[in-house]
Tab-separated table of C-alpha atoms and ligand atoms in Angstrom:
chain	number	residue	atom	x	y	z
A	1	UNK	CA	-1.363	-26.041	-32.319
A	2	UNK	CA	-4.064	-27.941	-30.461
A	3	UNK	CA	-4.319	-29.115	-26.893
A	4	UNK	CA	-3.931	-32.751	-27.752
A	5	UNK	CA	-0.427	-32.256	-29.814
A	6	UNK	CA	0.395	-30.497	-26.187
A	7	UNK	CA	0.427	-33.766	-24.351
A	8	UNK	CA	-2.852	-33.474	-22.941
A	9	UNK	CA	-5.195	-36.447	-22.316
A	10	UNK	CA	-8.252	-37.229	-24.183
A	11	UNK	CA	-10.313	-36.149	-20.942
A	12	UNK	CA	-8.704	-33.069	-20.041
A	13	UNK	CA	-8.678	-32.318	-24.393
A	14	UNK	CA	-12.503	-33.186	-23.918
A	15	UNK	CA	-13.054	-30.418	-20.882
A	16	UNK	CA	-11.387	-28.198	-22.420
A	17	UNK	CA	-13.303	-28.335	-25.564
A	18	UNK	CA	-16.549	-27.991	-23.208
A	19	UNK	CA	-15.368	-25.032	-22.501
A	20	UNK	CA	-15.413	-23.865	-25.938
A	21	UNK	CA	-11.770	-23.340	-25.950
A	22	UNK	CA	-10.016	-24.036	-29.847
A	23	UNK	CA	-6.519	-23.371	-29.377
A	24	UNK	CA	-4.254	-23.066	-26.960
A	25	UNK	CA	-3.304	-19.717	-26.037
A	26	UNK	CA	0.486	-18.683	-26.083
A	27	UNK	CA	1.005	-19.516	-22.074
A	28	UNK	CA	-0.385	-22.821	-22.345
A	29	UNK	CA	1.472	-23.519	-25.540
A	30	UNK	CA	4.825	-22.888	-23.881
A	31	UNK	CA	3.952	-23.711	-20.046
A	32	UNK	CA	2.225	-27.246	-20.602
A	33	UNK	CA	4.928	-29.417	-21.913
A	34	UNK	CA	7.637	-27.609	-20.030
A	35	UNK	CA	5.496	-28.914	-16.282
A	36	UNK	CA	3.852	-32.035	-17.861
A	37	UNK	CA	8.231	-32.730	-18.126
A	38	UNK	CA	8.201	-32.126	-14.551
A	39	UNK	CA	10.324	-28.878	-14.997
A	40	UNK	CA	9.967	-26.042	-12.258
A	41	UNK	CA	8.460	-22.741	-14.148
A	42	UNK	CA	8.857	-19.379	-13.772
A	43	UNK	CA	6.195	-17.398	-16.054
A	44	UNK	CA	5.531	-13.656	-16.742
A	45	UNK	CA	1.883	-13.892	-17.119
A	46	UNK	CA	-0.834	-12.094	-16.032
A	47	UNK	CA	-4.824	-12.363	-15.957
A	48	UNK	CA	-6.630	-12.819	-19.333
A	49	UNK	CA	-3.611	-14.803	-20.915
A	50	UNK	CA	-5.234	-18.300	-20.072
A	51	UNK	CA	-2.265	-18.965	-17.225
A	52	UNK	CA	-5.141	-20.692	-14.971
A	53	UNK	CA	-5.452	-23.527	-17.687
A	54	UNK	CA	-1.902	-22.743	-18.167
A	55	UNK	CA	-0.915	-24.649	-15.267
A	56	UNK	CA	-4.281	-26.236	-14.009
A	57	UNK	CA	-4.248	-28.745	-16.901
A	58	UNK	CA	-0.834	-30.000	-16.814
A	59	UNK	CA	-1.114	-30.369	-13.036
A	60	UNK	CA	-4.065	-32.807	-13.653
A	61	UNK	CA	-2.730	-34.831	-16.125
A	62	UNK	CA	0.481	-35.177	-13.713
A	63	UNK	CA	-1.780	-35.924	-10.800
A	64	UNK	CA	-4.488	-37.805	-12.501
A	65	UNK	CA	-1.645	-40.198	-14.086
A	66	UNK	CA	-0.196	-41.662	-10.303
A	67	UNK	CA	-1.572	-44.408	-8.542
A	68	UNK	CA	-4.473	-44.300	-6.540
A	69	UNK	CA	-5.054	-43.175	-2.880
A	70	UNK	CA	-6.799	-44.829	-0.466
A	71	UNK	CA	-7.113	-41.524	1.677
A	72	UNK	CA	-5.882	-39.033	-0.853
A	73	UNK	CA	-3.282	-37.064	0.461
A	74	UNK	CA	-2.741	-32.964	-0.486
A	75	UNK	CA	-0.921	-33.402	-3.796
A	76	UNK	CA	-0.743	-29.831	-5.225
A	77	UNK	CA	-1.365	-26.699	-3.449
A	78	UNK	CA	-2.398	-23.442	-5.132
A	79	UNK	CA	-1.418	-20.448	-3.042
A	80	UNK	CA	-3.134	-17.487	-4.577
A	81	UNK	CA	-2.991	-13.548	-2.929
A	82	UNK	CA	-7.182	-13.131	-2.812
A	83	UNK	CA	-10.204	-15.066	-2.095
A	84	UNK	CA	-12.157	-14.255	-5.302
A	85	UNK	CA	-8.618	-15.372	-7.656
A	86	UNK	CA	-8.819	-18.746	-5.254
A	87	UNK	CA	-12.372	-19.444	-6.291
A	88	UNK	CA	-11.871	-18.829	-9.879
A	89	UNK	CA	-8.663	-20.784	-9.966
A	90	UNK	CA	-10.900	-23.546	-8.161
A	91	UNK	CA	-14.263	-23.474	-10.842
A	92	UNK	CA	-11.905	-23.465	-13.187
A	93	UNK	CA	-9.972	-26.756	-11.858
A	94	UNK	CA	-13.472	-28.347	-11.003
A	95	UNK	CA	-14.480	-27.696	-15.312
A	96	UNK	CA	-11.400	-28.911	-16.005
A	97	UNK	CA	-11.578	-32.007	-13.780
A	98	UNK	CA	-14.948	-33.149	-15.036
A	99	UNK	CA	-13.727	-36.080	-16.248
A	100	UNK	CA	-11.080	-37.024	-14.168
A	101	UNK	CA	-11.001	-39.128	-10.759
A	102	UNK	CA	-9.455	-35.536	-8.890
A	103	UNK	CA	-10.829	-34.213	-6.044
A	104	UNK	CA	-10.138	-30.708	-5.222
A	105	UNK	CA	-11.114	-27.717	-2.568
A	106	UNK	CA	-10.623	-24.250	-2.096
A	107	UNK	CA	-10.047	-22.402	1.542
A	108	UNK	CA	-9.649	-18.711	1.914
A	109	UNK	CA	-10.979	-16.420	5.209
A	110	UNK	CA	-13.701	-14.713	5.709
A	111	UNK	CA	-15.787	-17.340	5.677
A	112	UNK	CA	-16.457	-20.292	8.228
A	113	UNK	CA	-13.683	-22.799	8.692
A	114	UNK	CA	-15.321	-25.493	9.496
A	115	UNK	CA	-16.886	-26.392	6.125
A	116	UNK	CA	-13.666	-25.819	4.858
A	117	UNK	CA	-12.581	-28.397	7.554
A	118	UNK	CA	-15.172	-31.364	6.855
A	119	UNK	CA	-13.801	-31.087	3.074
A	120	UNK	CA	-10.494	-31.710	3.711
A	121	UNK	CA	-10.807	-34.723	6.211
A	122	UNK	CA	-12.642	-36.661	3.104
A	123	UNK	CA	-9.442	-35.999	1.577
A	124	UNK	CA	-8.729	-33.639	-1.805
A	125	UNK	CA	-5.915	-34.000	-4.345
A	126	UNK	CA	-5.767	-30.391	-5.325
A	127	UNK	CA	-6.177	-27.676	-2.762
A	128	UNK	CA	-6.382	-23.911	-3.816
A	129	UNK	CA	-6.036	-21.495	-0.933
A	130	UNK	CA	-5.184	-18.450	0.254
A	131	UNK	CA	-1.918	-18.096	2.973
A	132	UNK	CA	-3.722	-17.148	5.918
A	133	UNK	CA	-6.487	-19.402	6.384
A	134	UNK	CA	-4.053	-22.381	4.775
A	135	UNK	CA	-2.041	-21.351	7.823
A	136	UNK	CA	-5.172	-21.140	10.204
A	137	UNK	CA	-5.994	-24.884	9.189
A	138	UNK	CA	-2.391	-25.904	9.363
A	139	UNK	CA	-1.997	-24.690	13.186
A	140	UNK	CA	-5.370	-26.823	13.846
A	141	UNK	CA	-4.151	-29.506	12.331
A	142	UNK	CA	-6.888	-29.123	9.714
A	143	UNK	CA	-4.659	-30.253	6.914
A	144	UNK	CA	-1.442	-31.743	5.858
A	145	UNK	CA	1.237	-30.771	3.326
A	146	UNK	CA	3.409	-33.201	4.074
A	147	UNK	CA	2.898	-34.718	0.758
A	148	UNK	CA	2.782	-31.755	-1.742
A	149	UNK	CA	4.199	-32.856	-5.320
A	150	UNK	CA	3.462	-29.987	-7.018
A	151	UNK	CA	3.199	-25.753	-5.758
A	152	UNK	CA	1.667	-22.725	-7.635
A	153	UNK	CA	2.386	-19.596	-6.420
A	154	UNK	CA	-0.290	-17.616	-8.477
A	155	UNK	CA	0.186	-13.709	-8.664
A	156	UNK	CA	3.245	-13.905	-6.797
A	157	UNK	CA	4.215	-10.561	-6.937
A	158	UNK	CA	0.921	-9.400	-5.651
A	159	UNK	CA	0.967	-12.100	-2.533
A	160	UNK	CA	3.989	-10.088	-1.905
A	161	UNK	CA	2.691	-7.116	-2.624
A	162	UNK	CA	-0.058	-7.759	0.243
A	163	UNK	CA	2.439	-8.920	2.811
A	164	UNK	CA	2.333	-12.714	2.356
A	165	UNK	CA	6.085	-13.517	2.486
A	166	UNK	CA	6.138	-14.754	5.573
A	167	UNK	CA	3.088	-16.868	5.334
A	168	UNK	CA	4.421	-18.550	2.266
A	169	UNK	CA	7.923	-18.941	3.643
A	170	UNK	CA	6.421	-20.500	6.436
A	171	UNK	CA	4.493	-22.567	4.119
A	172	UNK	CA	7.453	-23.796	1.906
A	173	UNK	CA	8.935	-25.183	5.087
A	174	UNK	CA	5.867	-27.550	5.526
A	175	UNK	CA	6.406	-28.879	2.406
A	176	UNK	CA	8.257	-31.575	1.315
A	177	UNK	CA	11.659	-30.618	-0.566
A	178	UNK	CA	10.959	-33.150	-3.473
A	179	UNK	CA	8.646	-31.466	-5.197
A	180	UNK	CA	7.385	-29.389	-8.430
A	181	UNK	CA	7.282	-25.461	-8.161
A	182	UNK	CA	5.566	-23.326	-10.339
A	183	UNK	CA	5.372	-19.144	-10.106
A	184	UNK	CA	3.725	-17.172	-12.432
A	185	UNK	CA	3.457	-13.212	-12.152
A	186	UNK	CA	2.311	-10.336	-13.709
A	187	UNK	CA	5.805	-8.183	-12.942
A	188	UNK	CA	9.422	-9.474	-12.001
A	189	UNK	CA	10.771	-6.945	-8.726
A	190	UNK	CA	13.880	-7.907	-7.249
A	191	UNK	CA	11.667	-9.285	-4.362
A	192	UNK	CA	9.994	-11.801	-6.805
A	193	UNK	CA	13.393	-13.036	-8.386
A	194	UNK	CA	14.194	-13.398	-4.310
A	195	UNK	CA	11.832	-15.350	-3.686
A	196	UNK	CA	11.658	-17.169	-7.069
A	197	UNK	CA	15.749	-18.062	-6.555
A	198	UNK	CA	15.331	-19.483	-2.980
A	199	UNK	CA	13.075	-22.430	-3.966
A	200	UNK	CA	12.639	-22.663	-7.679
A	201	UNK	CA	15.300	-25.311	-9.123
A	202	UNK	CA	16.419	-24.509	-12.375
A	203	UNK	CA	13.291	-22.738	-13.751
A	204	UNK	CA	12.346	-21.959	-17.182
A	205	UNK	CA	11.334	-18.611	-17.528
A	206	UNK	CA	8.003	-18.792	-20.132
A	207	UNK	CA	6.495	-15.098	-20.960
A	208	UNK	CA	3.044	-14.390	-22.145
A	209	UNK	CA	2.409	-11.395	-24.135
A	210	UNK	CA	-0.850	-9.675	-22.996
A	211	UNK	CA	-2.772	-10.535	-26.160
A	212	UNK	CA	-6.136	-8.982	-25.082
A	213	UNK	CA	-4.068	-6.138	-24.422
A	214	UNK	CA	-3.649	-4.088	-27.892
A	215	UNK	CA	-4.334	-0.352	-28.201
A	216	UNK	CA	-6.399	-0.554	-30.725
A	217	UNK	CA	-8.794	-2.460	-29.131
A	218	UNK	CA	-9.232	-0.449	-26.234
A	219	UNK	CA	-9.477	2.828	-26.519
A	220	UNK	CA	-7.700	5.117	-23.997
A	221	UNK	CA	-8.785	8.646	-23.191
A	222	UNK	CA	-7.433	10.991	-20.243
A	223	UNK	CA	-9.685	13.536	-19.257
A	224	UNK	CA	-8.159	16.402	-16.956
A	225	UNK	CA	-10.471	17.618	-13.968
A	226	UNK	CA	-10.211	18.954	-10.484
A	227	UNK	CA	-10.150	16.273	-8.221
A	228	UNK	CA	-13.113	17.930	-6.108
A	229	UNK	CA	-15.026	17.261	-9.371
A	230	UNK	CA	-14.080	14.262	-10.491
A	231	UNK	CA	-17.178	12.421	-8.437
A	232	UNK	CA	-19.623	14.855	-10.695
A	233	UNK	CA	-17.801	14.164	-13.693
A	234	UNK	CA	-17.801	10.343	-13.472
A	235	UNK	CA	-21.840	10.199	-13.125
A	236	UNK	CA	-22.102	12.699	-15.650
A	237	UNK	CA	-20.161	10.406	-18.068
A	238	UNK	CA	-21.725	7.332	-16.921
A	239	UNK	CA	-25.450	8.991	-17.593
A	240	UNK	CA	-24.938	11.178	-20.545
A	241	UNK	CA	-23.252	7.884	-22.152
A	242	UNK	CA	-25.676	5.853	-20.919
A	243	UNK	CA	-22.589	3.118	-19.690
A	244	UNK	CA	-24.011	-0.175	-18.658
A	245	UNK	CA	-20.973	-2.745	-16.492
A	246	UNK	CA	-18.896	0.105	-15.841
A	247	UNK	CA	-15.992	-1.030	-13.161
A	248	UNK	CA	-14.096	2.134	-11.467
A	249	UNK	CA	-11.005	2.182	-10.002
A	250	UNK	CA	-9.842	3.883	-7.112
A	251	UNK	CA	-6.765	3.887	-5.474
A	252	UNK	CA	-8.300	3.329	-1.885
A	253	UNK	CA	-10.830	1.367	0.027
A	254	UNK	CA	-12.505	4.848	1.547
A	255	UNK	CA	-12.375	6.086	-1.756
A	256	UNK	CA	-14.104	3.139	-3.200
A	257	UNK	CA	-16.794	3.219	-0.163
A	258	UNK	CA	-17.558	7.067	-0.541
A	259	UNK	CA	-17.347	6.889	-4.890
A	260	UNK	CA	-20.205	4.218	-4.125
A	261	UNK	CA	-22.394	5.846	-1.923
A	262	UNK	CA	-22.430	9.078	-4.300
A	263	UNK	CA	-23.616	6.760	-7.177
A	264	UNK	CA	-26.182	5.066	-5.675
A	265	UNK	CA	-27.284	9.172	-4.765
A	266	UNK	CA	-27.424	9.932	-7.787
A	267	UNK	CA	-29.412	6.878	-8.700
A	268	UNK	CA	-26.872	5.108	-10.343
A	269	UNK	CA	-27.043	1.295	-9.116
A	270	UNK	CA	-23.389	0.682	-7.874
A	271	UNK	CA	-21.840	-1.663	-4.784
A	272	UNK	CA	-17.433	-1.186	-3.850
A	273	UNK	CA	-15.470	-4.513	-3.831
A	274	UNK	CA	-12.675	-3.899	-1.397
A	275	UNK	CA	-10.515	-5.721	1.479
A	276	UNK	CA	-12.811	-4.626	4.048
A	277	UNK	CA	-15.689	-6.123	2.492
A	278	UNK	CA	-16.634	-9.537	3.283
A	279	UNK	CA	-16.567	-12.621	1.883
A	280	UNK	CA	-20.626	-12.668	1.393
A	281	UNK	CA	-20.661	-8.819	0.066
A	282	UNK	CA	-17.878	-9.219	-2.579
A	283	UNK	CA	-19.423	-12.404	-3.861
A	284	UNK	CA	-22.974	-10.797	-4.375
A	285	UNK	CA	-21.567	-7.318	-5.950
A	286	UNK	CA	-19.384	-9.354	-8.115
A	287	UNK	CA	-22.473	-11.388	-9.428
A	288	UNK	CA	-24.941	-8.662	-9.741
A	289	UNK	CA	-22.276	-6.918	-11.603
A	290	UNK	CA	-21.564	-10.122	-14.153
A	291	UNK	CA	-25.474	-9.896	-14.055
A	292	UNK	CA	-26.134	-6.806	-15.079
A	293	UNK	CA	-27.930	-5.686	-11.960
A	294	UNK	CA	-25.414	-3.630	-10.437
A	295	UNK	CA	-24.196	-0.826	-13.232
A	296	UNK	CA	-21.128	0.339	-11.720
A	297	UNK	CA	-18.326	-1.830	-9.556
A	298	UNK	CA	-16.060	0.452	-7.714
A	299	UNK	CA	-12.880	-1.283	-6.827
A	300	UNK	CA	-9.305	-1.146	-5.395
A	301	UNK	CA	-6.726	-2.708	-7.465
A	302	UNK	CA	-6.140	-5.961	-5.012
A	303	UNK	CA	-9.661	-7.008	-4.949
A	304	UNK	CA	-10.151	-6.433	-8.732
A	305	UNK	CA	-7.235	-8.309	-9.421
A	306	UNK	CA	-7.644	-11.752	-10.932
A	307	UNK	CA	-11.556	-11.049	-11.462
A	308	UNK	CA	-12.712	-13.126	-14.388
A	309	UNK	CA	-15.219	-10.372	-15.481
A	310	UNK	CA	-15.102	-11.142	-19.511
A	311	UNK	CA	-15.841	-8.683	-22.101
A	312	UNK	CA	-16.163	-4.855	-20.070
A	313	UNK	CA	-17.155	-2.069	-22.212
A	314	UNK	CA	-16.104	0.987	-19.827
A	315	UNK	CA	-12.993	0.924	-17.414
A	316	UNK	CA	-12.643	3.649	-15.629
A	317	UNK	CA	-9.826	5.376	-13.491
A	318	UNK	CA	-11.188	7.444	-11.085
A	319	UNK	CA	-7.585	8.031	-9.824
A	320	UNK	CA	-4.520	7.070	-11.544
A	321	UNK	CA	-2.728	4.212	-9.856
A	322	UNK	CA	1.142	5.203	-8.893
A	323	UNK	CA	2.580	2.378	-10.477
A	324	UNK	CA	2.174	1.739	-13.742
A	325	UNK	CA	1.860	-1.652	-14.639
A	326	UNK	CA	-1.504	-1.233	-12.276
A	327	UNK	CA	-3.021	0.854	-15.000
A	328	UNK	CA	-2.120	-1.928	-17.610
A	329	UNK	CA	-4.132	-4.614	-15.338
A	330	UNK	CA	-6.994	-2.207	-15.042
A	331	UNK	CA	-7.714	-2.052	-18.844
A	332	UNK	CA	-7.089	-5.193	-19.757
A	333	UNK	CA	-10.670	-5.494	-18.135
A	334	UNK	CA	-11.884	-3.727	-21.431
A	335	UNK	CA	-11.618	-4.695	-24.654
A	336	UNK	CA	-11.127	-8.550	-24.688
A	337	UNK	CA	-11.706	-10.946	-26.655
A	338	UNK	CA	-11.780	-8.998	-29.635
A	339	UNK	CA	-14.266	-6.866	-28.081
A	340	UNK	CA	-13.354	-2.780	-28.606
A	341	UNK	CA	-13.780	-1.481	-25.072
A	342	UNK	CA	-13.069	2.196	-23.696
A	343	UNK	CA	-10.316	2.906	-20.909
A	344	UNK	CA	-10.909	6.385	-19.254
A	345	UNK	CA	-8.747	8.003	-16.399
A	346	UNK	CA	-9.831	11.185	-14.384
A	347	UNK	CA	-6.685	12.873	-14.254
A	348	UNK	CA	-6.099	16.022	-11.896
A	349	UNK	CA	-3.053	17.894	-11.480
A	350	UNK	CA	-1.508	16.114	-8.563
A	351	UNK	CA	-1.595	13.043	-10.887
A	352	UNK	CA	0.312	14.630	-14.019
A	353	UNK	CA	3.253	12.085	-12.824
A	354	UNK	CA	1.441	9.005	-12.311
A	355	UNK	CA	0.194	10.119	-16.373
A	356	UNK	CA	3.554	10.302	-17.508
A	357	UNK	CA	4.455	6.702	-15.976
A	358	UNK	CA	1.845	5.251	-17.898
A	359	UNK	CA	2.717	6.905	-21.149
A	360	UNK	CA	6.148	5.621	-20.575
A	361	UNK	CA	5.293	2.775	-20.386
A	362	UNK	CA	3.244	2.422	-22.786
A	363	UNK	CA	5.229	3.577	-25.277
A	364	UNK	CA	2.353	6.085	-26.446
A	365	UNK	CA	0.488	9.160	-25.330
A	366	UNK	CA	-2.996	9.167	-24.097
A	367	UNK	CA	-5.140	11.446	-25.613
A	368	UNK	CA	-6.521	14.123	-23.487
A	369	UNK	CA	-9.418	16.257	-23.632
A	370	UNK	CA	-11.243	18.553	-21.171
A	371	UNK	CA	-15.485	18.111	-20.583
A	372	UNK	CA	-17.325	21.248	-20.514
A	373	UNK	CA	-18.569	22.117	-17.751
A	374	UNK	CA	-15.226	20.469	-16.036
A	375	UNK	CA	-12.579	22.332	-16.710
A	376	UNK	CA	-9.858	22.401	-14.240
A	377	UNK	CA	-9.394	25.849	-11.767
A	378	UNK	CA	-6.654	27.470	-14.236
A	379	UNK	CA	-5.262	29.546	-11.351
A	380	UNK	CA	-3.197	26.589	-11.317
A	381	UNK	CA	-2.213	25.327	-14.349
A	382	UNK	CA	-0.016	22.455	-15.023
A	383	UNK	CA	2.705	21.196	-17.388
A	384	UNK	CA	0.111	18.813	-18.383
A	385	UNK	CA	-2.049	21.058	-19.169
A	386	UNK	CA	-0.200	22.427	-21.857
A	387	UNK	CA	1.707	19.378	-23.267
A	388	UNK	CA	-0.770	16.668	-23.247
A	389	UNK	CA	-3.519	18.229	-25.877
A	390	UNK	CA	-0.675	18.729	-28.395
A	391	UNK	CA	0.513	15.291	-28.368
A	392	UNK	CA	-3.028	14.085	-29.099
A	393	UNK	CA	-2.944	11.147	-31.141
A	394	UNK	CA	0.642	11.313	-31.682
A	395	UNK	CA	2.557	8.058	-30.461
A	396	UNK	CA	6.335	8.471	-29.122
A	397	UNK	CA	8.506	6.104	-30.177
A	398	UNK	CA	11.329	5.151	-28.452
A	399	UNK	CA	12.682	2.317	-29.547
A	400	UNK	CA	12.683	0.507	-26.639
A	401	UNK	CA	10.564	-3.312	-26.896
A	402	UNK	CA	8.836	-2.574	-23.705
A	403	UNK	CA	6.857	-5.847	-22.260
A	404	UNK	CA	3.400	-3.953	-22.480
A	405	UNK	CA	3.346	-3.622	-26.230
A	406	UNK	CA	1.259	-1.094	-27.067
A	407	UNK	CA	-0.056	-0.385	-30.510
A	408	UNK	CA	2.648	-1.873	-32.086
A	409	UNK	CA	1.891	-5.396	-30.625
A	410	UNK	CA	0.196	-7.873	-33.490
A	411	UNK	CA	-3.779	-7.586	-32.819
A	412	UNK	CA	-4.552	-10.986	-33.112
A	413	UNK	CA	-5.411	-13.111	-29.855
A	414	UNK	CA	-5.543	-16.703	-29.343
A	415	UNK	CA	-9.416	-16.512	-27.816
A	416	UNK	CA	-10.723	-15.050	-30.869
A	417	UNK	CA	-12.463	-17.416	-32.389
B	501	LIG	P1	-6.829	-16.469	-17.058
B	501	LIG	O1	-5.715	-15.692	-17.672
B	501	LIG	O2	-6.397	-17.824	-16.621
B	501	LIG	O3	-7.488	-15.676	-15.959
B	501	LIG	O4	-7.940	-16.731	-18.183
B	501	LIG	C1	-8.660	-15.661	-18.740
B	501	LIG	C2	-9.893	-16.139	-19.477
B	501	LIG	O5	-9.526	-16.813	-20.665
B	501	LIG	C3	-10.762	-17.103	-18.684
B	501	LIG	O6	-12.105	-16.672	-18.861
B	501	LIG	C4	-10.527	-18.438	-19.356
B	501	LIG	O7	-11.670	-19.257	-19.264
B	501	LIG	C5	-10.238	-18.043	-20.793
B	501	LIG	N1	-9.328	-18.966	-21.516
B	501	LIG	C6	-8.261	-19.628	-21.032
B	501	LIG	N2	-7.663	-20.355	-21.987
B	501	LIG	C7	-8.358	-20.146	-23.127
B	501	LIG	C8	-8.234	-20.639	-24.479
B	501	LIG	N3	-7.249	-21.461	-24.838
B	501	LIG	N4	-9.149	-20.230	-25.372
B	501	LIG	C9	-10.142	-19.373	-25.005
B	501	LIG	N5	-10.316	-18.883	-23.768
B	501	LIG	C10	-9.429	-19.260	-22.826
């Protein structure tokens, strides 16, 4: 399959190439001919399956196709749930756009409006943006979406997931009712299909299978500790390892801020990436991560969401997210690309649940193993204790085709190339 037997034009086929993309990747090969036929979509798909270019390319041919504006109006509107997801969506729609006649913008808060502002009154065909501040410019008359053809809800279920159903209901109703819709998420809660029933029309559902996401290429390990020593633990990895682009997840933005200032004790060059951060802070620890400057990212699972960090050797969970699928997104920042990468999760006894979640899910047991100099208080010992060192390396199978498909998914992946 190529991108030109897709549909796509010889200067979208021709960015696309620049990019040193050689095939398409599953996503694109069922998503592109489905919206370049106008259809509404509904896809399962989640970061690292190529759903940006999944939708971004079609949406340019569409747009790039129709007559020309004088003053161009607001065709498509990305709504996505985080600034750093809206600027990657956006880079990726400027590469993607190089040789195309399509202007496009991105607006998300914490930074100054009125930049923002003077873009949009020289008039953009494609606008990326995040609810609030979409809403912000909106009220002040900032921007029109009166004449919206085509809507991407991008990580829906984590827009709802922050609270943004009432932006984007109020958004929908700005919106003309003619017009393309296109949702893609990670997970499908009732709340999704909800939303996804009251203004899709007659979607087709497309899935992606994580490709990136195969057992064998990352390699999962539990380790059990104390959770007062689970701070000690994670520098003492990091060091005696010598780790290099670590990224460490905790489940809270305190967490993330005190994790961070315990590194950067020890001597250990780290900086948090969190909602309370600003726009200008999450922007420079994000690039002096991808630089190589800052060793260690500590982050919450919202802001690390959608990150286009390529190619991670260590993942780390510092604490166990409690639901699942979270702790599928979080090492599926490891071992891409045909890279082998290493997923490890600091598990204490108040977690032993959230453990057995993921093991569900996966279909498979982690292994576990204990670090001397570690070991957990044993005046209070644990099912998990006992259980999880016997089923090391063992793999329950159920039966059941589960969505995340462990080690029995194929290993090959559409970016290796
Ligand atoms: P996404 O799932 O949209 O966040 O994309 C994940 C990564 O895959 C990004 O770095 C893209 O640039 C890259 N990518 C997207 N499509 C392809 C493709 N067909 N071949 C190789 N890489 C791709």
């Amino acid at each position: 399959m190529t991108f030109k037997s897709l549909g796509l034009s010889d200067a979208l086929v021709k960015a696309v190439r620049k990019k040193g993309y050689t095939e398409p990747s599953t996503i694109q090969e069922k998503a592109i001919p489905l919206i370049l036929e106008g259809k509404d979509v509904l896809a399962s798909a989640q970061t690292g399956t190529g759903k940006t270019a999944g939708f971004t390319l079609p949406m340019l041919q569409i747009l790039s196709q129709q007559s020309k504006w004088k003053r161009r109006p607001i065709r498509a509107l990305i709504l996505t749930p985080t600034r750093e997801l809206a600027a990657q969506v956006y880079t990726n729609i400027r590469e993607y756009s190089e040789f195309l006649d399509i202007r496009s913008a991105v607006v998300f808060g914490g930074v100054k409006a009125k930049p923002q502002i003077a873009t949009l009154r020289n008039g953009v065909d494609i606008l990326v943006a995040t609810p609030g501040r979409l809403l912000d410019l909106q009220n002040q008359k900032a921007l029109s979406l009166a004449r919206i053809e085509i809507l991407v809800l991008d990580e829906a279920d984590r827009m709802l997931d922050m609270g943004f159903l009432r932006d984007i209901k109020k958004i929908l109703a700005l919106m003309p009712v003619k017009r393309q819709n296109l949702l893609f998420s990670a997970t499908f809660s009732k709340e999704i299909k909800n939303l996804a029933g009251s203004f899709l029309h007659h979607p087709v559902l497309v899935e992606a299978t994580p490709e990136y996401l195969t057992a064998e290429k990352v390699n999962q390990k539990a380790y059990r500790v104390d959770k007062n020593k689970k701070t000690a633990l994670v520098i003492h990895l990091i060091n005696e390892g010598n780790w290099e682009q670590v990224l460490v997840f905790t489940r809270t933005k305190h967490g993330a801020n005190k994790l961070c200032k315990k590194m950067i004790g020890s001597g250990i060059t780290a900086a948090a990436i969190h909602g309370n951060k600003s726009q200008t802070a999450r922007t420079k620890a994000l690039a002096g991560f991808k630089k190589g400057e800052v060793r260690v990212l500590v982050a919450t699972d919202i802001a690390a969401r959608g990150l286009d960090i390529p190619l991670l050797p260590h993942v780390v969970n510092f604490e166990l997210p409690n639901v699942p699928e979270d702790y599928v997104h979080r090492i599926g920042r490891t071992g891409r690309a045909g890279a082998s990468g290493e997923a490890i999760s600091l598990v204490s006894t108040e977690e032993k649940n959230y453990l057995k979640d993921i093991e569900k899910l996966l279909d498979q047991s982690l292994d576990t193993e204990i670090v001397k100099g570690f070991e957990p208080d044993t005046s209070t010992p644990t099912q998990a204790n006992t259980n999880r060192s016997q089923t090391k390396n063992s793999k329950r199978k159920t039966g059941k085709k589960k969505f995340y498909g462990g080690s029995k998914r194929k290993s090959s992946n559409n970016y290796k190339k």
